[in-house]
Amino acid sequence: MSPLRNDRFLRACRREKTDTTPVWFLRQAGRYMPEYQALRRSHRLLEICRTPALAAEVTLQPIERLDVDAAILFADILLPLEPLGVGLEFAQGDGPQIERPVRAAADVDRLRDFDVATDLGYVGESVERIVRELAGRVPLIGFAGAPFTVASYVIEGGSAKGFVRTKRFMYEEPEAWARLMSRLARLTLDYLRMQVTAGADAVQLFDSWVGNLSPADYRRFVMPHSRAVLEPLAALGVPVIHFGTQTGGILGDMRSAGATVVGIDWRVDLRAAWDSLGQDVAVQGNLDPVTLLAPWASVSEATREILRSVAGRPGHVFNVGHGILPETPVEVVADVVRLVREESGARRGRGRAAER
Ligand code: CP3
């Protein structure tokens, strides 16, 4: 394996000093990029995910185009649903569709047991190929969906608002819920371990929709299962980013579930969130992705404000608070990368001058 030439991202995850603040973007590969759209005209989403050469090509598109400090594996949090046997399709424009959702306790026991290396081995192959093609330019982030967010798709049958079905299942069938969550936790841990073995330098656990729960429900119904994924991974020594949206009320719990980096969305003040989490954890965030559609004066002010608020404290990874929207201009994203580098580099320079 080639030695990493740019390790800013990994250093920041470990809360070490860096020359500039590392930056990457949630959904940095995808529909806002003409290169991705071109590939999508001839291949379906799942086909790209299942073909290591295509997954590698898409993963590298933002590395070539944006000069970001980390790559993220091109895959989807719902890939494990296929071998689980619930049926997965991405319908044109409608998002994911699960053919046989879990609606009753007995459905949980009908889920297929599967071996990650056999049934999701193509993701390990993608990781190996991406690491080879990156050739040490930047680190690679692997990822998976967290048990709650994946369970919500399994139960709702697709994207949902309010998560009424998921929560009712949780309240009405607590034992079946615990069995479902333990199953998902076990397979997610195996899946992420496979990615790390294949060469991923860090992993991110997406619990995108967990902010819909009360803090008490999070602690009772979700936290033990997230911990079962996060703690063994952190013990391997890789940075483990734990991300969700609308999580202002549960950030402390998400952190104590075993995260070494906490993803923060834009609905909370980054500095205040970090102060309340404590300085012995790194943070990632938290530009509102809609800002990237605004005039440059607003984009640059919002970017500077985030950098100002954390004042160069080691352990900040700049990112958006949720995925880049399809209508985002690519040049604006590239300009944000340049601005983060200039501003954070200059800020470190001023800090050093003040020390002298
Ligand atoms: O750079 C990257 O981040 C790309 C890799 C990636 C994808 N999905 C590819 C994808 C990642 C990290 C994901 C994570 C993911 N997938 C999440 C968690 C992140 C988040 O946004 O909260 C979730 C909830 C999913 C499930 C999912 N996949 C939905 C709901 C949809 C349809 C809605 C949508 O955004 O289109 C997808 C499809 C999907 N996954 C696309 C991409 C690039 C859309 C592009 C396409 O259809 O070609």
mmCIF file of C-alpha atoms in Angstrom, residues 36 39-40 43-56 58 74 122 126:
data_model
loop_
_atom_site.group_PDB
_atom_site.id
_atom_site.type_symbol
_atom_site.label_atom_id
_atom_site.label_comp_id
_atom_site.label_asym_id
_atom_site.label_seq_id
_atom_site.Cartn_x
_atom_site.Cartn_y
_atom_site.Cartn_z
ATOM 1 C CA TYR A 36 -21.668 11.000 -12.302
ATOM 2 C CA LEU A 39 -22.228 7.312 -15.901
ATOM 3 C CA ARG A 40 -25.792 7.019 -14.547
ATOM 4 C CA HIS A 43 -25.788 2.182 -15.382
ATOM 5 C CA ARG A 44 -28.301 1.822 -12.567
ATOM 6 C CA LEU A 45 -27.363 2.890 -9.030
ATOM 7 C CA LEU A 46 -27.194 -0.665 -7.684
ATOM 8 C CA GLU A 47 -25.152 -1.752 -10.678
ATOM 9 C CA ILE A 48 -22.574 0.972 -9.971
ATOM 10 C CA CYS A 49 -22.451 -0.125 -6.318
ATOM 11 C CA ARG A 50 -21.999 -3.789 -7.278
ATOM 12 C CA THR A 51 -19.259 -3.206 -9.853
ATOM 13 C CA PRO A 52 -15.944 -2.358 -8.159
ATOM 14 C CA ALA A 53 -14.497 -0.660 -11.270
ATOM 15 C CA LEU A 54 -17.529 1.683 -11.495
ATOM 16 C CA ALA A 55 -17.742 2.267 -7.732
ATOM 17 C CA ALA A 56 -14.039 3.184 -7.762
ATOM 18 C CA VAL A 58 -17.310 7.424 -8.949
ATOM 19 C CA PHE A 74 -19.326 4.835 -3.252
ATOM 20 C CA TYR A 122 -18.046 -6.836 -3.806
ATOM 21 C CA SER A 126 -14.366 -1.900 -4.255
#
